[in-house]
XYZ file of C-alpha atoms in Angstrom:
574
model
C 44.313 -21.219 47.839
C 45.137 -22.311 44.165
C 47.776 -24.578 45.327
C 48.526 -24.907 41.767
C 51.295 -27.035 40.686
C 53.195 -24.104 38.482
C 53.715 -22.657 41.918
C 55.943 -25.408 42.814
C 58.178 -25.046 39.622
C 59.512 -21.180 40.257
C 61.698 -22.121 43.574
C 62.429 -26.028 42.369
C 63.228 -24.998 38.678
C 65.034 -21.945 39.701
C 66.956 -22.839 42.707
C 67.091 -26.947 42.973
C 68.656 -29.866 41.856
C 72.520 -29.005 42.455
C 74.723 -31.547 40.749
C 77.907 -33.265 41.333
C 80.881 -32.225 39.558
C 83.784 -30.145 39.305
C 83.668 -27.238 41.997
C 84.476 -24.426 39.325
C 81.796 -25.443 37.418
C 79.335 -26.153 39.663
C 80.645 -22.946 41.051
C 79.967 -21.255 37.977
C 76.658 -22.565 37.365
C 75.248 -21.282 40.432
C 76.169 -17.804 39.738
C 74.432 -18.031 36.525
C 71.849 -18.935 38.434
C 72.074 -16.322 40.716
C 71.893 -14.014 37.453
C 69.253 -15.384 35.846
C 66.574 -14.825 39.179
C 68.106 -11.113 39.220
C 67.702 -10.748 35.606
C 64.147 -9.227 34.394
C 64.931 -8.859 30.849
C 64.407 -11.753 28.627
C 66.890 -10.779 26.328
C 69.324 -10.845 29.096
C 68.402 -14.040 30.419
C 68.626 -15.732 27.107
C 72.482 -14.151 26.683
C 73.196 -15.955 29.989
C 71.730 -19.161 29.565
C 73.376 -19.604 26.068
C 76.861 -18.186 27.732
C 76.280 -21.411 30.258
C 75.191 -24.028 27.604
C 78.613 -22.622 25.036
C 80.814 -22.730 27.780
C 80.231 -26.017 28.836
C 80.289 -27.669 25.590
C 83.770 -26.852 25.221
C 84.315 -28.169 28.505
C 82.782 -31.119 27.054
C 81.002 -32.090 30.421
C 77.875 -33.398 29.890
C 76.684 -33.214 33.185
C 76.659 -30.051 32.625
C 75.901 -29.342 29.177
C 72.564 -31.218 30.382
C 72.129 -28.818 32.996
C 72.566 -26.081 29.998
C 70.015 -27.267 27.867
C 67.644 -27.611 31.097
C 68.505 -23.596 31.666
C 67.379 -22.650 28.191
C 64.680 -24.438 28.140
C 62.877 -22.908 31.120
C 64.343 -19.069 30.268
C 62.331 -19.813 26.764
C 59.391 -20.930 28.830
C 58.905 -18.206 31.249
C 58.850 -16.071 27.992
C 55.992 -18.429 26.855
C 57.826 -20.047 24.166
C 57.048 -23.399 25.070
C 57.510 -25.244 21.512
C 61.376 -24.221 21.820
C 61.610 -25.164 25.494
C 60.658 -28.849 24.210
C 62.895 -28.749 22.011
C 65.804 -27.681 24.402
C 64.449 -30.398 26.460
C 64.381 -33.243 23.910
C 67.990 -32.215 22.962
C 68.516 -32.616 26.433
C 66.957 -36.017 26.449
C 69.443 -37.216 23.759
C 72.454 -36.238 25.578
C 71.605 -38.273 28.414
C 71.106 -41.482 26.631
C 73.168 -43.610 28.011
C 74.402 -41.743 31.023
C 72.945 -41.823 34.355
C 73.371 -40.267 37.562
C 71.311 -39.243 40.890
C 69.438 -36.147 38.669
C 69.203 -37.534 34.899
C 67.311 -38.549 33.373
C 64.392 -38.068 35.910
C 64.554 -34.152 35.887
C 64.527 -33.734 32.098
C 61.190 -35.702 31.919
C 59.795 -33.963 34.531
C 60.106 -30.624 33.391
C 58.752 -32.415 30.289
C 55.510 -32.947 31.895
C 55.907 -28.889 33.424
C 55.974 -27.980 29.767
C 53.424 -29.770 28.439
C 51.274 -28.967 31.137
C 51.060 -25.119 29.714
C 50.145 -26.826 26.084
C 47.368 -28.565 27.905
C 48.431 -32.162 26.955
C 47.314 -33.860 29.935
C 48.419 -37.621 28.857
C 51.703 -36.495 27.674
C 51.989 -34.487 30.876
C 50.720 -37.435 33.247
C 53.311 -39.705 31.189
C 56.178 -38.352 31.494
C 55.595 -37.502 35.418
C 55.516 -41.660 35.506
C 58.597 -42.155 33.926
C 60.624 -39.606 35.633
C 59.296 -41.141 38.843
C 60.276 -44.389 37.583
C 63.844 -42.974 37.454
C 63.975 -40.530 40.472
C 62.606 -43.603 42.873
C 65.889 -45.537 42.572
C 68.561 -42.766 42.842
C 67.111 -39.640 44.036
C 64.864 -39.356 46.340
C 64.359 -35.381 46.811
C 63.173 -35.734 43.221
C 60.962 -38.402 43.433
C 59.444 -36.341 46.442
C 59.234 -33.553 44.461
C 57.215 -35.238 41.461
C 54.907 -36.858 43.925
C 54.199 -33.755 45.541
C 53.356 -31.904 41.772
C 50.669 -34.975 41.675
C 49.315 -34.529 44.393
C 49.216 -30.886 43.729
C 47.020 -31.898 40.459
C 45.193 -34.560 42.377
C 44.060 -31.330 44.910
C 43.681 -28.534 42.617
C 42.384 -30.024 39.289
C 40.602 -32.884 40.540
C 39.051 -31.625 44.014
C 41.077 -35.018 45.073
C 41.897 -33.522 48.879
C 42.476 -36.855 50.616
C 44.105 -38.339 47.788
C 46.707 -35.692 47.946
C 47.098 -35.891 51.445
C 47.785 -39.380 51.374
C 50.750 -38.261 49.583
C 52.095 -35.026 51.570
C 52.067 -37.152 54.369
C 53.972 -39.753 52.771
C 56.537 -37.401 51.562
C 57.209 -36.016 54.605
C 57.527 -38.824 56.805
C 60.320 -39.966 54.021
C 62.001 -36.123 54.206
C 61.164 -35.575 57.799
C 64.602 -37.133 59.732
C 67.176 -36.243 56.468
C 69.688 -33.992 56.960
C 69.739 -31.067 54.471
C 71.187 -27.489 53.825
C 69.003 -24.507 53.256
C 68.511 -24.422 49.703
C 68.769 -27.692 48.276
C 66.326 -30.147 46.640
C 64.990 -32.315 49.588
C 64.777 -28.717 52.277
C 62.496 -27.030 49.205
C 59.992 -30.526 48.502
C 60.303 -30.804 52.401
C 58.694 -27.618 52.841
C 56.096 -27.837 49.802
C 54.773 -31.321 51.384
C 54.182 -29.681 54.747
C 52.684 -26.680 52.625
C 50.247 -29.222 51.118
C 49.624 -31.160 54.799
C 48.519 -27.722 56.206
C 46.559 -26.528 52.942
C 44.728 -30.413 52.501
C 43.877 -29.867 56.357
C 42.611 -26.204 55.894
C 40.465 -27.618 52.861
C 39.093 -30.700 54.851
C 38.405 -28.005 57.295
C 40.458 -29.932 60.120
C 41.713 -26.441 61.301
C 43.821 -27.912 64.458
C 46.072 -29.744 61.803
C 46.307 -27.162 59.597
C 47.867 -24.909 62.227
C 49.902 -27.163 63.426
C 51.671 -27.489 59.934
C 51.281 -24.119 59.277
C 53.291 -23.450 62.061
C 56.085 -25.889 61.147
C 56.166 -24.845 57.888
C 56.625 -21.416 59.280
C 59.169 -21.918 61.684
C 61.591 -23.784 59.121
C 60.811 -21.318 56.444
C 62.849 -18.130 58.501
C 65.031 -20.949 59.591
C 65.647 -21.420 56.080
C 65.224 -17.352 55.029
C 62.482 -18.804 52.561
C 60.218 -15.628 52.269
C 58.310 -17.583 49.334
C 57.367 -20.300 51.545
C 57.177 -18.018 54.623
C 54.196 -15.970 52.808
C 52.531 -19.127 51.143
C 52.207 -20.064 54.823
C 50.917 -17.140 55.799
C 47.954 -17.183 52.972
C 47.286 -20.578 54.802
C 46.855 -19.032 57.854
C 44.475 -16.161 57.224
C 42.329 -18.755 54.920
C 42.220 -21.169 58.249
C 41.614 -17.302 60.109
C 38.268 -16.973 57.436
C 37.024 -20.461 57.942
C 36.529 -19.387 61.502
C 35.254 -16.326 60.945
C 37.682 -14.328 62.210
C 37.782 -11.734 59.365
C 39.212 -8.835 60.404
C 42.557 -11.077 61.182
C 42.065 -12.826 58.057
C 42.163 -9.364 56.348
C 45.345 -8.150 58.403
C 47.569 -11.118 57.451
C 46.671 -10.806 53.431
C 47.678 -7.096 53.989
C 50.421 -7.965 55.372
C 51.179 -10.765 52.848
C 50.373 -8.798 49.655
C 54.010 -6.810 49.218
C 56.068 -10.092 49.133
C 53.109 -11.893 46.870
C 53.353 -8.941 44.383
C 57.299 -9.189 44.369
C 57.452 -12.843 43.310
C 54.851 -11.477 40.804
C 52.677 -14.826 41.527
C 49.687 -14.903 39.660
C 47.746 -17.616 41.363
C 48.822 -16.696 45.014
C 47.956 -13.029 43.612
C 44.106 -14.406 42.682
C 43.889 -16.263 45.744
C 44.912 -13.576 47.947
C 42.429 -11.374 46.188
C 39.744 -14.051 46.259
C 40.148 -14.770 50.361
C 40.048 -10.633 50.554
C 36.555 -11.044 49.003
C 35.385 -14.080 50.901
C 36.183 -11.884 54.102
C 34.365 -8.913 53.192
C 31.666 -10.800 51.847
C 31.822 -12.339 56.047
C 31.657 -8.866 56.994
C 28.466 -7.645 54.571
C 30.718 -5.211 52.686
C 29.776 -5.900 49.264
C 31.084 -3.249 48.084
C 34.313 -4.484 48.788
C 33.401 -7.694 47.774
C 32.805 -6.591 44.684
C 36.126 -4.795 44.763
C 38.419 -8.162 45.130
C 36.217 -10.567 43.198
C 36.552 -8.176 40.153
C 40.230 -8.312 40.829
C 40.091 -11.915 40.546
C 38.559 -11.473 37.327
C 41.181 -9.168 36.531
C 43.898 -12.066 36.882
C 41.938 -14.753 35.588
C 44.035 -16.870 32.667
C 41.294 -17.967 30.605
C 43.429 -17.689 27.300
C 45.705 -19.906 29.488
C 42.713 -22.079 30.553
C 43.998 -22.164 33.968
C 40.640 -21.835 35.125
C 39.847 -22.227 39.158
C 36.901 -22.828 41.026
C 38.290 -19.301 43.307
C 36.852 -17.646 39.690
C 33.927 -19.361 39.483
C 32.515 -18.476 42.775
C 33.715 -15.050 42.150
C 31.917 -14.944 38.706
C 29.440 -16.275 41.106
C 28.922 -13.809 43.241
C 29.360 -11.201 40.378
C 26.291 -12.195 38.741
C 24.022 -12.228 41.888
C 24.996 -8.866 43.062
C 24.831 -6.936 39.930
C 21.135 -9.015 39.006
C 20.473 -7.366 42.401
C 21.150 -4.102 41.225
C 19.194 -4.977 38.072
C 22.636 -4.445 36.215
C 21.742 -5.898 33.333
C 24.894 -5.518 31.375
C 27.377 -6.553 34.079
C 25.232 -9.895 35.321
C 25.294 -10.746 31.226
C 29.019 -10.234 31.012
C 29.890 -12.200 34.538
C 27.502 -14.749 33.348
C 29.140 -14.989 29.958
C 32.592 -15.435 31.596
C 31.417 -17.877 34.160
C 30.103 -20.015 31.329
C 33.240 -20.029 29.494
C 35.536 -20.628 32.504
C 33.467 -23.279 33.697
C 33.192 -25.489 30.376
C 37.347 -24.762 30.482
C 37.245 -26.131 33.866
C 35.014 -29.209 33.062
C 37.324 -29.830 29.433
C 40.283 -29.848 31.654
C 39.044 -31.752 34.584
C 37.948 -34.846 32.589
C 41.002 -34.873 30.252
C 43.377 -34.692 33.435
C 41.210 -37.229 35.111
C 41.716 -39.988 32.386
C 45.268 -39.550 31.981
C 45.576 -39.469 35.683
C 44.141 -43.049 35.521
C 45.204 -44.155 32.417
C 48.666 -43.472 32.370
C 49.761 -42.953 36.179
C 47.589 -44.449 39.155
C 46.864 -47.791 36.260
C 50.219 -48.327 35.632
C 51.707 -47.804 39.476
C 48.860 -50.796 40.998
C 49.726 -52.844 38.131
C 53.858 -52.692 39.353
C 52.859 -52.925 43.102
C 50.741 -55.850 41.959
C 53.662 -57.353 39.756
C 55.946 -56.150 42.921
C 53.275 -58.391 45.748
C 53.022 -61.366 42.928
C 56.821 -61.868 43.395
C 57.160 -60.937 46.628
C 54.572 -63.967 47.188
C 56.796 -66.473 44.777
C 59.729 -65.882 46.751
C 57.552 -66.716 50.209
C 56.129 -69.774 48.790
C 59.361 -70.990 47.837
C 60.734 -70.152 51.087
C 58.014 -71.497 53.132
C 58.298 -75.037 51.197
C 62.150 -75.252 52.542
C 61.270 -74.537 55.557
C 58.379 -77.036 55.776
C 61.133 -79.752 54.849
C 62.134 -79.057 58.604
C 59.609 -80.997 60.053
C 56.303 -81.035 61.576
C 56.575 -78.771 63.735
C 55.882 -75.856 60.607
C 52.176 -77.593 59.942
C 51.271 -77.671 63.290
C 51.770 -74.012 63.700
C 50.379 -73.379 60.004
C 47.282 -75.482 60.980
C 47.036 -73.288 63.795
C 46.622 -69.933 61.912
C 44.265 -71.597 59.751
C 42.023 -72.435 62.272
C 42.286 -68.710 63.524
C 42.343 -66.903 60.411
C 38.895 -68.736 59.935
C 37.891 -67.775 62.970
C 38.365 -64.442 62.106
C 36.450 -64.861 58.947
C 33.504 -66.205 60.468
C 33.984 -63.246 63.061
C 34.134 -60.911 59.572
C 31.461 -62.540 58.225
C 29.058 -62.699 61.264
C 29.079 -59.366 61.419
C 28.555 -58.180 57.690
C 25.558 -60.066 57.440
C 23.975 -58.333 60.608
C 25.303 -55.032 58.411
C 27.954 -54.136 60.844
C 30.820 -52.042 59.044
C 33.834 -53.849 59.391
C 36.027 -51.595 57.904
C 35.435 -48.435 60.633
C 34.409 -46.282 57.815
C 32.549 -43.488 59.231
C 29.261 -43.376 57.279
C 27.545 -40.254 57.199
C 23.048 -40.506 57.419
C 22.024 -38.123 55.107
C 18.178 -36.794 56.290
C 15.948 -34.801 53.825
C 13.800 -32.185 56.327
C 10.782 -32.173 53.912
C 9.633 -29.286 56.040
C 12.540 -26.741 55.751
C 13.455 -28.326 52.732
C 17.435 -28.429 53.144
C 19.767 -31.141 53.350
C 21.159 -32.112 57.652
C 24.547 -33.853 57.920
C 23.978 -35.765 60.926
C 27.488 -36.547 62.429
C 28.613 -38.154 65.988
C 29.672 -34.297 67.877
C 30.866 -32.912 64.586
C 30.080 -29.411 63.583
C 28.530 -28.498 60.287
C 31.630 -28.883 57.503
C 31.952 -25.717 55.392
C 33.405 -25.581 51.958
C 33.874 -22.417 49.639
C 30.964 -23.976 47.311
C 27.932 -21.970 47.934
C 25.354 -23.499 50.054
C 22.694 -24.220 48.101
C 24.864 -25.838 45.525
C 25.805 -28.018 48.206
C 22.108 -28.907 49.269
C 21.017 -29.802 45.485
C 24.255 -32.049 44.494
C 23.644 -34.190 48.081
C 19.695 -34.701 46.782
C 21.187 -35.594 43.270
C 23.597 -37.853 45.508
C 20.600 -39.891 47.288
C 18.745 -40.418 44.092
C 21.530 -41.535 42.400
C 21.856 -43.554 45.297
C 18.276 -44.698 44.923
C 18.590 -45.445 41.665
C 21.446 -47.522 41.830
C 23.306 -45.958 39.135
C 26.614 -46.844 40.445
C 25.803 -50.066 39.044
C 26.980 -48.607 35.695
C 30.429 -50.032 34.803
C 31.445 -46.798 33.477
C 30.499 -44.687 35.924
C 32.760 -42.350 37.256
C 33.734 -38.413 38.433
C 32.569 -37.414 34.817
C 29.755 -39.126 34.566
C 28.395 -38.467 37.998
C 29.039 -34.915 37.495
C 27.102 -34.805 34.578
C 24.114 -36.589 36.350
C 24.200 -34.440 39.227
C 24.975 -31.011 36.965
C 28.084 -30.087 38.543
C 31.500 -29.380 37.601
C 33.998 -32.212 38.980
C 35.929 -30.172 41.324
C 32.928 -29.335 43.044
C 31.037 -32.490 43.042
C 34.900 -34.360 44.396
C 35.188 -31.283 47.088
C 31.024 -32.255 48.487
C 32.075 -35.843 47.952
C 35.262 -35.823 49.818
C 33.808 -33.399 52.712
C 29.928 -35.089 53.425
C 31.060 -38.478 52.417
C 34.132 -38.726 53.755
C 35.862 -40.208 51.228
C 37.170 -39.900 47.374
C 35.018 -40.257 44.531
C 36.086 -43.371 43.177
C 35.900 -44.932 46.817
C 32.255 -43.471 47.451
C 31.336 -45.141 43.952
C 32.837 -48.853 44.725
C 31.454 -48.480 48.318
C 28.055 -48.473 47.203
C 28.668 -51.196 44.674
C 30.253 -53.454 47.381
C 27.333 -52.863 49.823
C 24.773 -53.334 47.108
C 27.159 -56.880 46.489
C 26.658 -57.822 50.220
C 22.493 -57.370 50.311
C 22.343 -59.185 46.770
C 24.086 -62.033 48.398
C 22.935 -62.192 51.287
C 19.136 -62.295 50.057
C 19.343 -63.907 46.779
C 20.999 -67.231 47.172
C 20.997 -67.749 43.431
C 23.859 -65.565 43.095
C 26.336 -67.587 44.702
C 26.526 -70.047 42.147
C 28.281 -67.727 39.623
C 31.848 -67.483 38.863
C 33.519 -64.278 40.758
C 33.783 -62.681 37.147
C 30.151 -62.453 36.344
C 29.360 -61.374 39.775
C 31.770 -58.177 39.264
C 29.935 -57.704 36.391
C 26.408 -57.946 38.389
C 28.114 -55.138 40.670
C 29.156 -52.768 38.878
C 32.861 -53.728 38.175
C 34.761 -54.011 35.082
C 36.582 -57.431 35.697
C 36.579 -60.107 39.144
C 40.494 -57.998 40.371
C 38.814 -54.474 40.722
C 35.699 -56.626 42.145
C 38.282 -58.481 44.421
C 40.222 -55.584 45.507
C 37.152 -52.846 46.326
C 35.350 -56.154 48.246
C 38.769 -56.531 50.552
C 39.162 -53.151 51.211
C 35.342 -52.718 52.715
C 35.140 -56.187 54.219
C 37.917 -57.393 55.363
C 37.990 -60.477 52.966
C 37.505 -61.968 49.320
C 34.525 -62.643 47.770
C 35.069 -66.228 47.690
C 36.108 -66.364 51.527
C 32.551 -64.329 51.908
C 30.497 -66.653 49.588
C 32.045 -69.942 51.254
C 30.845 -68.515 54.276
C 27.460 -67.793 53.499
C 26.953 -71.495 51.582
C 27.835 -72.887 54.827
C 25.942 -70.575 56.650
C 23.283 -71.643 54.638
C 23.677 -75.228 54.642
């Protein structure tokens, strides 16, 4: 599935964030509302919405009014008129100066971002996502679910990060899980998406026992609900998890079944993903003729003037281009092969721009505040601790205590690193080339073979590209990273984060500072040289762009700081 984050925005823009005011109005608004989803005309639409936005400025109630400008906006951007939507929304933005309540400003920079997001300005987008978090995490925190779920939502489907935006799901919906809610408000609708996204991430990380499980509590609170968008999302989930164990032919009965209410809500990307699982299953069954039938009808759908490009159309183009070279279709395999070009260098364009202002303006900014948030967390604990040390002795004897067994522990740590045990339980994976059959073996403790919609042999070649890049220790480069790494292993970034995060078990950045810090660990450990530099040029040695990164990658494998580690070994040594 393109769990694209647009798909989010229909329900939540169309059917969330209720207010608090006057029961008229809020009465009122609502059946505007109610309008507006019934309403297929834009003309129409536009008549209501500027009804709303009049009427309320001569109630004068800015609430609102806000809530007017907000309605406009999105009516002029599901006709595509985005440069008026920003404007309705920077209107917006100037009414609320200066008041503040559980919604606003947080929504009106969030649909920002949606906005932007269509104009392809990633680090506009990725901004204004971090300020409207910024807001929503004080006062509202359906919204700030909601935000964090679109992120992770651009973490899965634009950056192949899977984990990464599991980390998140999960997070939101142990926060939404126990609050009480009514059926179509904010936190029932990002409850539902982050258990959509649990069950997807599962499906993807082919952990099919968890995916069903969500699935089915997604399911069961969708009728509860009478959610038939949600209901049929979950059901797309199912028959993928149906096709990943090769059960076609149910696969092929629950997109049937699914296809009326995916056509009503007139979703394009379920609509391509629907088709593109149709074709996966037929392809299972050795109907290529059928094959051919739904992958063209991805074609049909795909956005490239949009560039919403997905890696469903790429294998599709894919496939395209095998079969009709097979039929020594000449014409067709140069046309498929034209459009998989162009959709792919779309792909790459927006992968890397997204990636960057991911980092840059988002996960950057968010460690440097948890940082500032630990730093005076540990002021106020060192301040603390010194009254309480004027209590007497009895405070150093128990300190000197946990010295003594925190360095225990170290030397525990430490012991073991240097006989190259893994102290962090990170499952490794031992990556085998069969020179004899020529193909790459995951060898895994009782695991089956993963499988991930990347064709096989694309999967074989990147892994080889992975061990010599291994080999040649070109993580070593400071600015390595997904881009990069794609580049050297000729592979779009979605794909290369999707073999990354299946055979290695872990993100991209994390597989990149694993190897540094391992590399770190045999460099000290044989060259005792190295141990009289400074922490700052040793980052350097490693890979790392300054001694904090260096610091925080080392803790996170080992167990301890670099200094803690060094001490250890000069005494060792000694």
């Amino acid at each position: 599935m393109k769990f694209n984050f647009k798909q989010i925005i229909f329900f939540l823009l169309l059917f969330g964030y209720f207010g608090y005011a006057q029961d008229d109005l809020q009465d009122y608004y609502l059946s505007i509302k109610k309008q507006l989803y019934i309403s297929s005309k834009f003309e129409d639409k536009l008549k209501l919405s500027q009804l709303f936005l009049k009427k309320m400025k001569q109630r004068n109630s800015k609430h609102f009014i806000i809530k007017g400008l907000l309605m406009n906006a999105y009516t002029y951007y599901e006709h595509n008129d985005v440069e008026i939507s920003l404007k309705y929304i920077d209107t917006a933005n100037s009414y609320s100066r200066g008041y503040s309540d559980t919604l606003y400003p947080a929504k009106i920079f969030r649909d920002k971002a949606i906005y932007l997001a269509k104009k392809r300005k990633f680090d506009q987008v990725i901004e204004n996502y971090r300020i409207a978090e910024t807001y929503a995490k004080t006062n509202n925190i359906g919204m700030y679910c909601t935000i964090r779920n679109e992120l992770a939502a651009i973490k899965s489907d634009e950056l192949g990060d899977i984990k990464g935006a599991l980390e998140i799901y999960k997070e939101n919906y142990q926060i939404l899980q126990n609050r009480k809610y009514s059926k179509l408000d904010l936190y029932s609708t990002t409850y539902l998406y982050s258990i959509l996204g649990i069950s997807y991430s599962y499906k993807v990380l082919n952990q099919l026992d968890s995916a069903l499980v969500y699935t089915k509590i997604g399911h069961r609170l969708s009728k509860k609900n009478n959610d038939e968008l949600s209901s049929y999302k979950f059901s797309l989930i199912n028959s993928a998890i149906a096709l990943n164990k090769k059960d076609f032919s149910k696969s092929i009965d629950s997109l049937n079944k699914a296809l009326p209410k995916v056509l009503k809500y007139n979703n394009s990307n379920d609509l391509l993903w629907l088709y593109y699982l149709c074709g996966k299953n037929y392809k299972g069954l050795k109907s290529y003729d059928q094959t051919v039938k739904y992958f063209s009808k991805v074609d049909s759908i795909n956005m490239i003037e949009t560039h919403s490009c997905t890696f469903e159309v790429l294998e599709s183009y894919q496939f395209l281009i095998d079969y009709y070279a097979s039929k020594s279709d000449i014409k067709k395999e140069l046309l498929f092969t034209k459009k998989f070009k162009t959709t792919d260098s779309i792909f790459r364009d927006n992968n890397n721009e997204l990636y960057i202002a991911l980092r840059d303006k988002y996960e950057i900014p968010r460690l440097q505040e948890a940082e500032q948030s630990s730093t005076n967390l540990y002021k106020w604990l060192l301040i603390s601790l010194a009254i309480v040390a004027l209590g007497g002795i009895g405070f150093l004897a128990k300190r000197s205590f946990r010295l003594k067994k925190e360095k225990l522990e170290y030397e525990i740590k430490f012991s073991a690193l240097v006989n190259n045990f893994n102290l962090a339980n990170h499952k490794e994976e031992e990556i085998i080339e069969n020179s004899e059959k020529e193909e790459v073996i995951i060898v895994e403790e009782e695991k089956p073979i993963k499988k991930i919609a990347i064709p096989e042999d694309t999967i074989n070649t990147t892994l080889k590209k992975l061990q010599e890049f291994e080999k040649l220790q070109l993580y070593l480069e400071s600015d390595m990273n997904l881009q990069k790494l794609s580049e050297f292993c000729n592979i779009n970034t979605k794909y290369l984060s999707k073999i990354i995060n299946t055979y290695k078990e872990k993100s991209v950045v994390n597989y990149i500072n694993d190897l540094r810090i391992e590399n770190s660990l045999e460099q000290m450990k044989n060259n005792p040289k190295l141990l009289k530099f400074n922490i700052s040029v040793l980052a350097e040695q490693f890979g790392f762009n300054n001694s904090e990164s260096f610091g925080n990658a080392f803790s996170k494998k080992t167990g301890m700081s670099p200094s803690v580690f060094i001490n250890q070994l000069l005494n060792k040594n000694h």
